[in-house]
Amino acid sequence: MFNQINDLANYRLNYKTMNYISVQNIDSLSEWVKAALKIKKKPLKNKKLGKNKTLGMLFFNPSLRTRLSTQKAALNLGMNVMVMNFTNEGWTLEFEDGAIMNQGASEHIKEAAEVVSQYCDIIAVRAFAGLVDKEKDNAETVLAGFLKFATVPIVNMEGCTGHPLQALADAITIEEHKTKHRPKVVLSWAPHPKALPQAVANSFVEMMQLQDSDFVITHPEGYELNPEITKNSVIEYDQNKAFENADFIYTKNWSSYADYGKITNSDPNWTVTAEKMALTNNAKFMHCLPVRRNVIVTDEVLDSDNSIVIEQANNRTYAAQLVLQKILSLSPSLSKGKEEKKKKNGK
Ligand code: AN0
Ligand code: CP
């Protein structure tokens, strides 16, 4: 099921338009990271690229960083931005083909996506996992609906199974802070009072598989991520052992994948503490934020000099800017206008 969304993304990537749906859409990670770091040095260099182009950002869930950093990225490129919160402002959408719409949904994704495509040159969508129906979440109903019916490129601002803009910012941050070619990077589960999606962890795993690192995932038994994503990545159930000699500790909670969407462990011994960080090779501490202090990580670690979470959030702008820049300059649907103009002018 999971592959469906990647297949769909790749299909659209190679066909009509360019999308950023998954980490798998990155053709060369080292080039992308290099390009993002170049953007970071001179963020306003391409201020004209997005002139008279509009980014539409549709939110089916809350956001701070994704919303503001993606908007900032678009503004750096000279784009116009429209933001819509579907949760309290939009019509309830229907996604099922052939549905008899006599229940709660007022509008079908078919019209909604086609209509928004007329107002926007790129559509970015945030639609979290419901964490009730694994099959439905793996099918990425909302993103897949926009991919199918929109006529412009789509950017994933965290879907049910991935958060590729976050993972790209994470890769940029690791590149900036690593002191050796092949650092030891540990993805550590930590407890959380609410059931959270696997999306951030999934994309981070996929990102680490793309780059040269000694990568270890640590979590309690029963918290294995989708094996189609973790593939051959090393899993160590002993958190202390995993932390030994680590250069980066990336912490994130996720709910169980096997016992889908359930909290089966809330052991506070998994909280990242200064004692645990002392087992590492003076590791940098990372988290995508928002983070619950003294549940996921202690104040002492989060406020320490080794914590790079604020810089990590800063890099969200450059990750988003690179993605928008690539779409603006490479998508056939966006450069079509330019070609036609050139022809008209006899160039
Ligand atoms: C969300 C999640 O875990 O997917 C968003 C993280 C970027 N986090 C929360 O809902 C707390
Ligand atoms: N890291 C992240 O995506 O944060 P927001 O949920 O605030 O956008």
Coordinates of C-alpha atoms and ligand atoms in Angstrom, one line a residue:
M1 CA 0.0 0.0 0.0
F2 CA 2.7 2.4 1.0
N3 CA 4.3 2.2 -2.4
Q4 CA 1.1 3.5 -4.0
I5 CA 2.0 7.0 -2.9
N6 CA 5.6 6.8 -4.1
D7 CA 4.4 5.3 -7.4
L8 CA 1.9 8.1 -7.8
A9 CA 4.5 10.7 -6.8
N10 CA 7.1 9.2 -9.3
Y11 CA 4.5 9.1 -12.0
R12 CA 3.7 12.7 -11.6
L13 CA 7.3 13.6 -11.1
N14 CA 8.1 12.1 -14.5
Y15 CA 5.0 13.1 -16.3
K16 CA 3.0 16.4 -16.1
T17 CA 4.6 18.2 -13.3
M18 CA 7.1 18.0 -10.5
N19 CA 6.0 17.1 -6.9
Y20 CA 7.8 16.8 -3.6
I21 CA 5.8 14.0 -1.9
S22 CA 8.5 11.8 -0.4
V23 CA 12.2 11.6 0.4
Q24 CA 12.3 9.3 -2.6
N25 CA 11.7 12.3 -4.9
I26 CA 15.3 13.5 -4.1
D27 CA 17.5 12.5 -7.0
S28 CA 20.9 13.4 -5.4
L29 CA 20.9 14.1 -1.7
S30 CA 24.4 15.5 -1.7
E31 CA 23.6 18.0 -4.4
W32 CA 20.3 19.0 -2.7
V33 CA 22.1 19.6 0.6
K34 CA 24.8 21.6 -1.1
A35 CA 22.2 23.7 -3.0
A36 CA 20.2 24.3 0.2
L37 CA 23.4 25.5 2.0
K38 CA 24.0 27.9 -0.9
I39 CA 20.5 29.3 -0.6
K40 CA 21.1 29.7 3.2
K41 CA 24.1 32.0 2.4
K42 CA 22.1 34.2 0.0
P43 CA 18.4 33.5 0.5
L44 CA 17.2 36.5 -1.6
K45 CA 19.3 35.6 -4.7
N46 CA 16.4 34.2 -6.6
K47 CA 13.9 36.9 -5.5
K48 CA 12.5 37.1 -9.1
L49 CA 12.0 33.4 -9.7
G50 CA 8.6 33.2 -8.1
K51 CA 7.3 36.6 -9.3
N52 CA 3.6 36.5 -10.1
K53 CA 3.4 32.8 -9.0
T54 CA 1.2 31.8 -6.1
L55 CA 1.8 29.1 -3.5
G56 CA -1.4 27.8 -1.9
M57 CA -0.9 26.2 1.5
L58 CA -3.7 23.9 2.7
F59 CA -3.7 22.8 6.4
F60 CA -5.8 19.9 7.7
N61 CA -3.8 20.0 11.0
P62 CA -2.0 22.6 13.1
S63 CA 1.5 23.9 12.4
L64 CA 4.0 26.5 13.4
R65 CA 7.3 25.8 11.7
T66 CA 6.0 24.3 8.5
R67 CA 3.5 27.0 7.9
L68 CA 5.9 29.9 8.6
S69 CA 9.1 28.5 7.1
T70 CA 7.4 27.4 3.9
Q71 CA 5.7 30.8 3.6
K72 CA 9.1 32.5 4.3
A73 CA 10.7 30.4 1.6
A74 CA 8.0 31.4 -0.9
L75 CA 8.4 35.1 0.0
N76 CA 12.2 34.8 -0.4
L77 CA 11.5 33.7 -3.9
G78 CA 9.1 36.6 -4.6
M79 CA 6.0 34.4 -4.6
N80 CA 2.5 35.3 -3.4
V81 CA 1.2 33.0 -0.7
M82 CA -2.4 32.0 0.2
V83 CA -3.0 29.9 3.3
M84 CA -6.2 28.0 4.2
N85 CA -6.9 26.1 7.3
F86 CA -9.3 23.3 6.3
T87 CA -10.0 22.2 9.9
N88 CA -12.2 25.2 10.8
E89 CA -12.6 27.1 7.5
G90 CA -12.9 24.7 4.7
W91 CA -15.8 22.5 3.5
T92 CA -15.5 18.9 4.7
L93 CA -14.1 17.0 1.7
E94 CA -15.2 13.6 0.3
F95 CA -12.4 11.5 -1.2
E96 CA -14.2 8.3 -2.2
D97 CA -14.8 7.8 -5.9
G98 CA -18.5 7.4 -6.7
A99 CA -19.6 8.4 -3.1
I100 CA -23.3 9.2 -2.6
M101 CA -22.6 12.5 -0.7
N102 CA -25.6 12.5 1.7
Q103 CA -23.5 12.4 4.8
G104 CA -21.1 15.0 6.4
A105 CA -18.9 15.9 3.4
S106 CA -20.0 18.9 1.4
E107 CA -17.5 18.9 -1.5
H108 CA -15.6 16.2 -3.5
I109 CA -11.8 16.5 -3.7
K110 CA -12.2 16.4 -7.5
E111 CA -13.8 19.9 -7.7
A112 CA -11.8 21.2 -4.7
A113 CA -8.4 20.3 -6.2
E114 CA -9.3 21.5 -9.7
V115 CA -10.6 24.8 -8.4
V116 CA -7.5 25.5 -6.1
S117 CA -5.3 24.6 -9.1
Q118 CA -6.8 27.6 -11.0
Y119 CA -5.8 30.0 -8.2
C120 CA -2.4 28.5 -7.3
D121 CA 0.8 27.5 -9.2
I122 CA 1.9 25.2 -6.5
I123 CA -0.2 23.5 -3.8
A124 CA 1.3 22.5 -0.4
V125 CA -0.8 20.1 1.8
R126 CA -0.6 19.0 5.4
A127 CA -2.8 16.1 6.3
F128 CA -1.7 13.9 9.2
A129 CA -2.5 10.3 9.8
G130 CA -5.8 9.6 11.6
L131 CA -4.1 6.7 13.4
V132 CA -7.3 4.7 13.4
D133 CA -7.2 2.9 10.0
K134 CA -3.7 1.8 8.9
E135 CA -4.8 1.0 5.3
K136 CA -6.5 4.3 4.9
D137 CA -3.5 6.2 6.3
N138 CA -1.0 4.2 4.1
A139 CA -3.1 5.1 1.1
E140 CA -2.5 8.8 1.9
T141 CA -6.1 9.7 0.9
V142 CA -5.8 13.5 1.0
L143 CA -2.4 13.8 -0.7
A144 CA -3.3 11.2 -3.3
G145 CA -6.5 13.1 -3.9
F146 CA -4.6 16.3 -4.6
L147 CA -2.1 14.4 -6.7
K148 CA -4.8 12.9 -8.8
F149 CA -7.1 15.9 -9.4
A150 CA -4.9 19.0 -9.0
T151 CA -3.2 20.2 -12.2
V152 CA -0.3 21.9 -10.5
P153 CA 2.7 20.5 -8.5
I154 CA 2.0 19.3 -5.0
V155 CA 4.3 19.6 -1.9
N156 CA 3.8 17.4 1.1
M157 CA 3.9 19.4 4.3
E158 CA 3.5 16.2 6.4
G159 CA 1.2 13.5 5.2
C160 CA 0.2 10.3 7.0
T161 CA 3.4 8.4 6.3
G162 CA 6.1 11.1 5.7
H163 CA 7.4 14.6 6.4
P164 CA 10.0 15.1 3.7
L165 CA 10.4 18.8 4.2
Q166 CA 11.4 18.1 7.8
A167 CA 13.8 15.3 6.7
L168 CA 15.5 17.6 4.2
A169 CA 16.1 20.2 6.9
D170 CA 17.4 17.4 9.2
A171 CA 19.9 16.3 6.5
I172 CA 21.1 19.9 6.0
T173 CA 21.5 20.3 9.8
I174 CA 23.5 17.1 10.1
E175 CA 25.7 18.2 7.2
E176 CA 26.4 21.5 9.0
H177 CA 27.3 19.9 12.3
K178 CA 29.0 16.7 11.5
T179 CA 32.7 16.5 12.3
K180 CA 33.4 13.2 10.5
H181 CA 32.5 11.8 7.1
R182 CA 30.4 8.9 8.6
P183 CA 28.8 10.1 11.9
K184 CA 26.9 7.8 14.2
V185 CA 23.2 8.9 14.1
V186 CA 20.7 7.5 16.5
L187 CA 16.9 7.9 16.1
S188 CA 15.5 7.4 19.6
W189 CA 11.9 6.9 20.5
A190 CA 10.7 8.8 23.6
P191 CA 7.5 8.7 25.6
H192 CA 4.6 11.1 24.9
P193 CA 1.1 11.3 26.4
K194 CA -0.7 11.6 23.0
A195 CA -0.6 9.1 20.2
L196 CA 1.5 10.6 17.4
P197 CA 2.1 9.7 13.8
Q198 CA 5.1 7.8 12.4
A199 CA 5.6 10.4 9.6
V200 CA 8.6 12.3 11.0
A201 CA 10.4 9.1 12.0
N202 CA 9.7 7.4 8.6
S203 CA 11.1 10.3 6.6
F204 CA 14.1 10.6 8.8
V205 CA 14.8 6.8 8.4
E206 CA 14.5 7.1 4.6
M207 CA 16.8 10.2 4.6
M208 CA 19.5 8.3 6.7
Q209 CA 19.3 5.5 4.2
L210 CA 20.2 7.9 1.5
Q211 CA 23.4 9.1 3.2
D212 CA 26.5 7.7 4.5
S213 CA 26.0 7.2 8.2
D214 CA 26.3 4.7 11.0
F215 CA 22.5 4.7 11.6
V216 CA 20.8 3.1 14.6
I217 CA 17.1 3.2 15.5
T218 CA 16.2 2.6 19.2
H219 CA 12.7 2.1 20.6
P220 CA 10.9 -0.3 23.0
E221 CA 9.8 -3.6 21.5
G222 CA 6.4 -3.2 19.8
Y223 CA 7.4 0.2 18.4
E224 CA 8.9 -1.1 15.1
L225 CA 8.2 1.3 12.3
N226 CA 6.8 0.0 9.0
P227 CA 9.4 -2.6 7.9
E228 CA 8.9 -1.5 4.3
I229 CA 10.5 1.7 5.4
T230 CA 13.1 0.6 7.9
K231 CA 14.3 -2.2 5.5
N232 CA 17.8 -3.2 6.7
S233 CA 18.3 -0.3 9.2
V234 CA 19.8 -1.4 12.5
I235 CA 17.3 -1.6 15.4
E236 CA 18.7 -1.7 19.0
Y237 CA 16.2 -2.2 21.8
D238 CA 18.7 -1.1 24.5
Q239 CA 18.6 2.7 24.4
N240 CA 21.8 3.0 26.5
K241 CA 23.7 0.7 24.1
A242 CA 22.4 2.6 21.1
F243 CA 23.6 5.9 22.5
E244 CA 27.2 4.8 23.0
N245 CA 29.5 6.8 20.8
A246 CA 26.7 8.6 19.0
D247 CA 27.4 11.9 17.2
F248 CA 23.7 12.8 16.8
I249 CA 20.7 11.9 18.9
Y250 CA 17.5 12.5 17.0
T251 CA 14.5 12.0 19.3
K252 CA 10.9 11.6 18.3
N253 CA 7.9 9.9 19.7
W254 CA 5.6 7.8 17.5
S255 CA 2.7 5.5 18.3
S256 CA 2.8 1.8 17.6
Y257 CA 2.7 0.7 14.0
A258 CA 1.9 -2.9 14.7
D259 CA -0.8 -2.1 17.3
Y260 CA -1.8 0.7 15.0
G261 CA -2.0 4.2 16.6
K262 CA -1.9 2.8 20.2
I263 CA 0.3 3.9 23.1
T264 CA 1.7 0.6 24.4
N265 CA 4.5 2.1 26.4
S266 CA 5.0 5.3 28.3
D267 CA 8.1 4.3 30.3
P268 CA 9.8 7.6 31.5
N269 CA 13.1 5.8 31.4
W270 CA 13.1 6.5 27.6
T271 CA 13.2 10.3 28.2
V272 CA 16.5 11.8 26.9
T273 CA 18.5 13.0 30.0
A274 CA 21.9 14.4 30.6
E275 CA 23.0 11.0 31.9
K276 CA 22.1 9.4 28.7
M277 CA 23.7 12.1 26.6
A278 CA 26.9 11.4 28.6
L279 CA 27.1 8.0 27.0
T280 CA 27.5 9.6 23.6
N281 CA 30.4 11.1 21.8
N282 CA 29.4 14.6 22.9
A283 CA 26.4 14.2 20.6
K284 CA 24.3 17.0 19.2
F285 CA 20.6 16.7 20.2
M286 CA 17.9 17.0 17.5
H287 CA 14.1 17.1 17.5
C288 CA 11.7 18.4 14.8
L289 CA 9.7 20.4 17.4
P290 CA 7.1 20.9 18.9
V291 CA 8.6 19.1 21.9
R292 CA 7.2 18.3 25.3
R293 CA 9.8 19.4 27.9
N294 CA 10.7 16.9 30.6
V295 CA 8.7 14.2 28.8
I296 CA 10.6 13.7 25.6
V297 CA 13.8 15.4 26.8
T298 CA 14.8 17.2 30.0
D299 CA 15.3 20.9 30.2
E300 CA 19.0 20.3 30.9
V301 CA 19.5 18.6 27.5
L302 CA 17.2 20.9 25.5
D303 CA 18.8 24.0 26.9
S304 CA 22.4 22.7 26.6
D305 CA 24.9 23.9 24.0
N306 CA 24.6 20.5 22.3
S307 CA 21.0 21.1 21.4
I308 CA 20.6 22.2 17.8
V309 CA 16.8 22.2 17.6
I310 CA 16.5 25.9 16.9
E311 CA 19.0 25.8 14.0
Q312 CA 17.2 22.6 12.8
A313 CA 14.0 24.6 12.7
N314 CA 15.8 27.5 10.9
N315 CA 16.9 25.1 8.2
R316 CA 13.2 24.4 7.4
T317 CA 13.2 27.6 5.4
Y318 CA 16.1 26.6 3.2
A319 CA 14.8 23.1 2.7
A320 CA 11.4 24.5 1.6
Q321 CA 13.1 27.2 -0.5
L322 CA 15.1 24.6 -2.4
V323 CA 12.0 22.5 -3.1
L324 CA 10.0 25.5 -4.3
Q325 CA 13.0 26.7 -6.3
K326 CA 13.3 23.3 -8.0
I327 CA 9.6 23.1 -8.8
L328 CA 9.5 26.7 -10.1
S329 CA 12.5 26.2 -12.4
L330 CA 12.0 22.5 -13.4
S331 CA 8.3 21.8 -13.6
P332 CA 7.1 21.7 -17.2
S333 CA 3.7 22.9 -16.0
L334 CA 5.3 26.1 -14.7
S335 CA 7.9 26.7 -17.4
K336 CA 5.3 26.2 -20.1
G337 CA 4.2 29.9 -19.9
K338 CA 7.8 31.0 -20.4
E339 CA 8.3 28.8 -23.4
E340 CA 5.1 30.1 -25.0
K341 CA 6.2 33.7 -24.4
K342 CA 9.6 33.0 -25.9
K343 CA 8.0 31.5 -29.0
K344 CA 5.6 34.5 -29.3
N345 CA 8.6 36.9 -29.1
G346 CA 10.3 34.8 -31.8
K347 CA 13.2 33.8 -29.5
Ligands
AN0_1 C1 3.3 16.0 14.9 C2 3.8 14.6 14.6 O1 4.3 14.0 15.5 O2 3.7 14.1 13.5 C3 4.0 17.0 14.1 C4 5.5 17.0 14.2 C5 6.2 17.9 13.2 N1 3.6 16.3 16.3 C6 2.6 16.5 17.2 O3 1.4 16.4 16.9 C7 3.0 16.9 18.6
CP2 N1 8.4 20.4 12.7 C1 7.2 20.8 12.3 O1 6.8 20.4 11.2 O2 6.6 21.7 13.1 P1 5.1 22.2 12.9 O3 4.2 21.1 13.1 O4 5.0 23.3 13.9 O5 5.0 22.7 11.5

